mmCIF file of C-alpha atoms in Angstrom:
data_model
loop_
_atom_site.group_PDB
_atom_site.id
_atom_site.type_symbol
_atom_site.label_atom_id
_atom_site.label_comp_id
_atom_site.label_asym_id
_atom_site.label_seq_id
_atom_site.Cartn_x
_atom_site.Cartn_y
_atom_site.Cartn_z
ATOM 1 C CA UNK A 6 151.342 5.945 41.431
ATOM 2 C CA UNK A 7 150.124 5.515 37.901
ATOM 3 C CA UNK A 8 149.757 1.689 38.553
ATOM 4 C CA UNK A 9 147.834 2.221 41.536
ATOM 5 C CA UNK A 10 145.324 4.267 39.898
ATOM 6 C CA UNK A 11 144.998 1.863 37.145
ATOM 7 C CA UNK A 12 144.216 -0.848 39.717
ATOM 8 C CA UNK A 13 141.947 1.390 41.711
ATOM 9 C CA UNK A 14 139.799 2.265 38.632
ATOM 10 C CA UNK A 15 139.840 -1.526 37.665
ATOM 11 C CA UNK A 16 138.761 -2.563 41.115
ATOM 12 C CA UNK A 17 135.991 0.090 41.198
ATOM 13 C CA UNK A 18 134.692 -0.788 37.767
ATOM 14 C CA UNK A 19 134.764 -4.477 38.363
ATOM 15 C CA UNK A 20 133.370 -4.416 41.962
ATOM 16 C CA UNK A 21 130.431 -2.226 40.689
ATOM 17 C CA UNK A 22 129.800 -4.795 37.973
ATOM 18 C CA UNK A 23 130.009 -7.936 40.153
ATOM 19 C CA UNK A 24 127.592 -6.314 42.657
ATOM 20 C CA UNK A 25 125.135 -5.516 39.987
ATOM 21 C CA UNK A 26 125.414 -9.025 38.687
ATOM 22 C CA UNK A 27 124.973 -10.436 42.077
ATOM 23 C CA UNK A 28 121.846 -8.206 42.746
ATOM 24 C CA UNK A 29 120.245 -9.231 39.572
ATOM 25 C CA UNK A 30 121.011 -12.805 39.957
ATOM 26 C CA UNK A 31 119.349 -12.817 43.313
ATOM 27 C CA UNK A 32 116.275 -11.063 41.918
ATOM 28 C CA UNK A 33 116.232 -13.472 38.791
ATOM 29 C CA UNK A 34 116.278 -16.583 41.003
ATOM 30 C CA UNK A 35 113.599 -15.175 43.656
ATOM 31 C CA UNK A 36 111.349 -13.493 41.357
ATOM 32 C CA UNK A 37 111.971 -15.121 37.950
ATOM 33 C CA UNK A 38 111.879 -18.840 38.672
ATOM 34 C CA UNK A 39 108.374 -19.029 40.187
ATOM 35 C CA UNK A 40 106.989 -16.865 37.356
ATOM 36 C CA UNK A 41 104.769 -18.238 34.662
ATOM 37 C CA UNK A 42 106.576 -18.944 31.524
ATOM 38 C CA UNK A 43 106.755 -15.861 28.968
ATOM 39 C CA UNK A 44 109.034 -13.246 27.587
ATOM 40 C CA UNK A 45 109.156 -11.292 30.969
ATOM 41 C CA UNK A 46 110.208 -14.423 32.819
ATOM 42 C CA UNK A 47 112.874 -14.936 30.139
ATOM 43 C CA UNK A 48 114.303 -11.510 30.396
ATOM 44 C CA UNK A 49 114.294 -11.430 34.264
ATOM 45 C CA UNK A 50 116.149 -14.772 34.138
ATOM 46 C CA UNK A 51 118.809 -13.469 31.712
ATOM 47 C CA UNK A 52 119.064 -9.952 33.383
ATOM 48 C CA UNK A 53 122.122 -10.859 35.288
ATOM 49 C CA UNK A 54 123.971 -10.753 31.944
ATOM 50 C CA UNK A 55 123.975 -6.994 32.199
ATOM 51 C CA UNK A 56 126.327 -7.277 35.133
ATOM 52 C CA UNK A 57 128.529 -9.812 33.112
ATOM 53 C CA UNK A 58 128.498 -7.318 30.101
ATOM 54 C CA UNK A 59 129.755 -4.581 32.460
ATOM 55 C CA UNK A 60 132.473 -6.996 33.740
ATOM 56 C CA UNK A 61 133.447 -7.524 30.151
ATOM 57 C CA UNK A 62 133.684 -3.552 29.836
ATOM 58 C CA UNK A 63 135.808 -3.344 32.888
ATOM 59 C CA UNK A 64 138.164 -6.050 31.630
ATOM 60 C CA UNK A 65 138.360 -4.256 28.292
ATOM 61 C CA UNK A 66 139.044 -0.818 29.845
ATOM 62 C CA UNK A 67 141.743 -2.272 32.141
ATOM 63 C CA UNK A 68 143.593 -3.961 29.215
ATOM 64 C CA UNK A 69 143.376 -0.564 27.416
ATOM 65 C CA UNK A 70 145.063 1.237 30.432
ATOM 66 C CA UNK A 71 148.007 -1.122 31.280
ATOM 67 C CA UNK A 72 151.256 -1.231 29.536
ATOM 68 C CA UNK A 73 152.357 -3.749 26.776
ATOM 69 C CA UNK A 74 153.836 -6.270 29.146
ATOM 70 C CA UNK A 75 150.751 -6.595 31.207
ATOM 71 C CA UNK A 76 148.699 -6.920 28.127
ATOM 72 C CA UNK A 77 150.980 -9.730 26.835
ATOM 73 C CA UNK A 78 150.953 -11.484 30.193
ATOM 74 C CA UNK A 79 147.136 -11.264 30.240
ATOM 75 C CA UNK A 80 146.841 -12.573 26.604
ATOM 76 C CA UNK A 81 149.112 -15.418 27.166
ATOM 77 C CA UNK A 82 147.487 -16.358 30.640
ATOM 78 C CA UNK A 83 144.038 -16.341 28.907
ATOM 79 C CA UNK A 84 145.225 -18.196 25.808
ATOM 80 C CA UNK A 85 146.710 -20.993 28.053
ATOM 81 C CA UNK A 86 143.565 -20.929 30.241
ATOM 82 C CA UNK A 87 141.518 -21.453 27.112
ATOM 83 C CA UNK A 88 143.698 -24.407 25.816
ATOM 84 C CA UNK A 89 143.418 -26.075 29.156
ATOM 85 C CA UNK A 90 139.793 -25.646 29.242
ATOM 86 C CA UNK A 91 139.142 -26.830 25.620
ATOM 87 C CA UNK A 92 141.371 -29.936 26.528
ATOM 88 C CA UNK A 93 139.506 -30.492 29.717
ATOM 89 C CA UNK A 94 135.919 -30.086 28.291
ATOM 90 C CA UNK A 95 136.794 -32.251 25.302
ATOM 91 C CA UNK A 96 137.888 -35.111 27.482
ATOM 92 C CA UNK A 97 135.052 -34.765 29.832
ATOM 93 C CA UNK A 98 132.622 -35.047 26.661
ATOM 94 C CA UNK A 99 134.298 -38.275 25.891
ATOM 95 C CA UNK A 100 133.566 -39.382 29.370
ATOM 96 C CA UNK A 101 129.850 -38.404 29.167
ATOM 97 C CA UNK A 102 129.866 -40.800 26.260
ATOM 98 C CA UNK A 103 131.048 -43.512 28.808
ATOM 99 C CA UNK A 104 128.097 -42.653 31.145
ATOM 100 C CA UNK A 105 129.698 -40.086 33.311
ATOM 101 C CA UNK A 106 126.977 -37.111 34.435
ATOM 102 C CA UNK A 107 126.210 -34.320 32.283
ATOM 103 C CA UNK A 108 127.598 -31.026 33.608
ATOM 104 C CA UNK A 109 126.274 -27.705 33.471
ATOM 105 C CA UNK A 110 127.695 -25.202 31.060
ATOM 106 C CA UNK A 111 128.617 -22.850 34.025
ATOM 107 C CA UNK A 112 131.221 -25.435 35.103
ATOM 108 C CA UNK A 113 133.077 -24.548 31.734
ATOM 109 C CA UNK A 114 133.213 -20.766 32.932
ATOM 110 C CA UNK A 115 134.554 -21.996 36.334
ATOM 111 C CA UNK A 116 137.257 -24.222 34.564
ATOM 112 C CA UNK A 117 138.319 -21.423 32.258
ATOM 113 C CA UNK A 118 138.725 -18.892 35.261
ATOM 114 C CA UNK A 119 140.868 -21.415 37.332
ATOM 115 C CA UNK A 120 143.111 -22.420 34.285
ATOM 116 C CA UNK A 121 143.622 -18.747 33.476
ATOM 117 C CA UNK A 122 144.592 -17.993 36.975
ATOM 118 C CA UNK A 123 147.134 -20.996 37.099
ATOM 119 C CA UNK A 124 148.523 -20.037 33.927
ATOM 120 C CA UNK A 125 149.086 -16.517 35.180
ATOM 121 C CA UNK A 126 150.634 -17.692 38.328
ATOM 122 C CA UNK A 127 152.920 -20.086 36.517
ATOM 123 C CA UNK A 128 154.001 -17.471 34.139
ATOM 124 C CA UNK A 129 154.910 -15.101 37.070
ATOM 125 C CA UNK A 130 156.748 -17.978 38.762
ATOM 126 C CA UNK A 131 158.761 -18.602 35.571
ATOM 127 C CA UNK A 132 159.694 -14.998 35.015
ATOM 128 C CA UNK A 133 161.307 -14.655 38.452
#
C-alpha cells in the first residue's frame, strides 16, 4: 500500500509538471517566436523551464520517499545513462569534425533519457 501511495504521489506531481511544461512550451512557441527581440520575448521563450524545474522537484521528492534499494537503482541507472551519453556525445563531436551535421543540444537530453531507461531495464533483468 505504501509503495502505491509513493507511485501515485510521484505520478500526480510529475504529470502536473509535464502538463505545465507543455502548456508553457506551446505559449512560448506560438507567442514568443513571432515577438520582437527583447527581454519579454526571452523570458517567454525560457518560461517552459518552470515546468522543467517542477519536474526536477518531483523527482527529488520521489527519491526522498523511496527506500534505499530503489535509490541505489536510480543512482546506478542515471550514472550509467550519463556515462553512455558522454561517450556518444564525445563520439559525435568527433564526427562533426569529419563533416557530420551539428545536432541540437536537445538531442543530448533525449540520449540521456533513453540511456538511463536502457540501463534501468538491464539492471532489472540482471537482478532476476
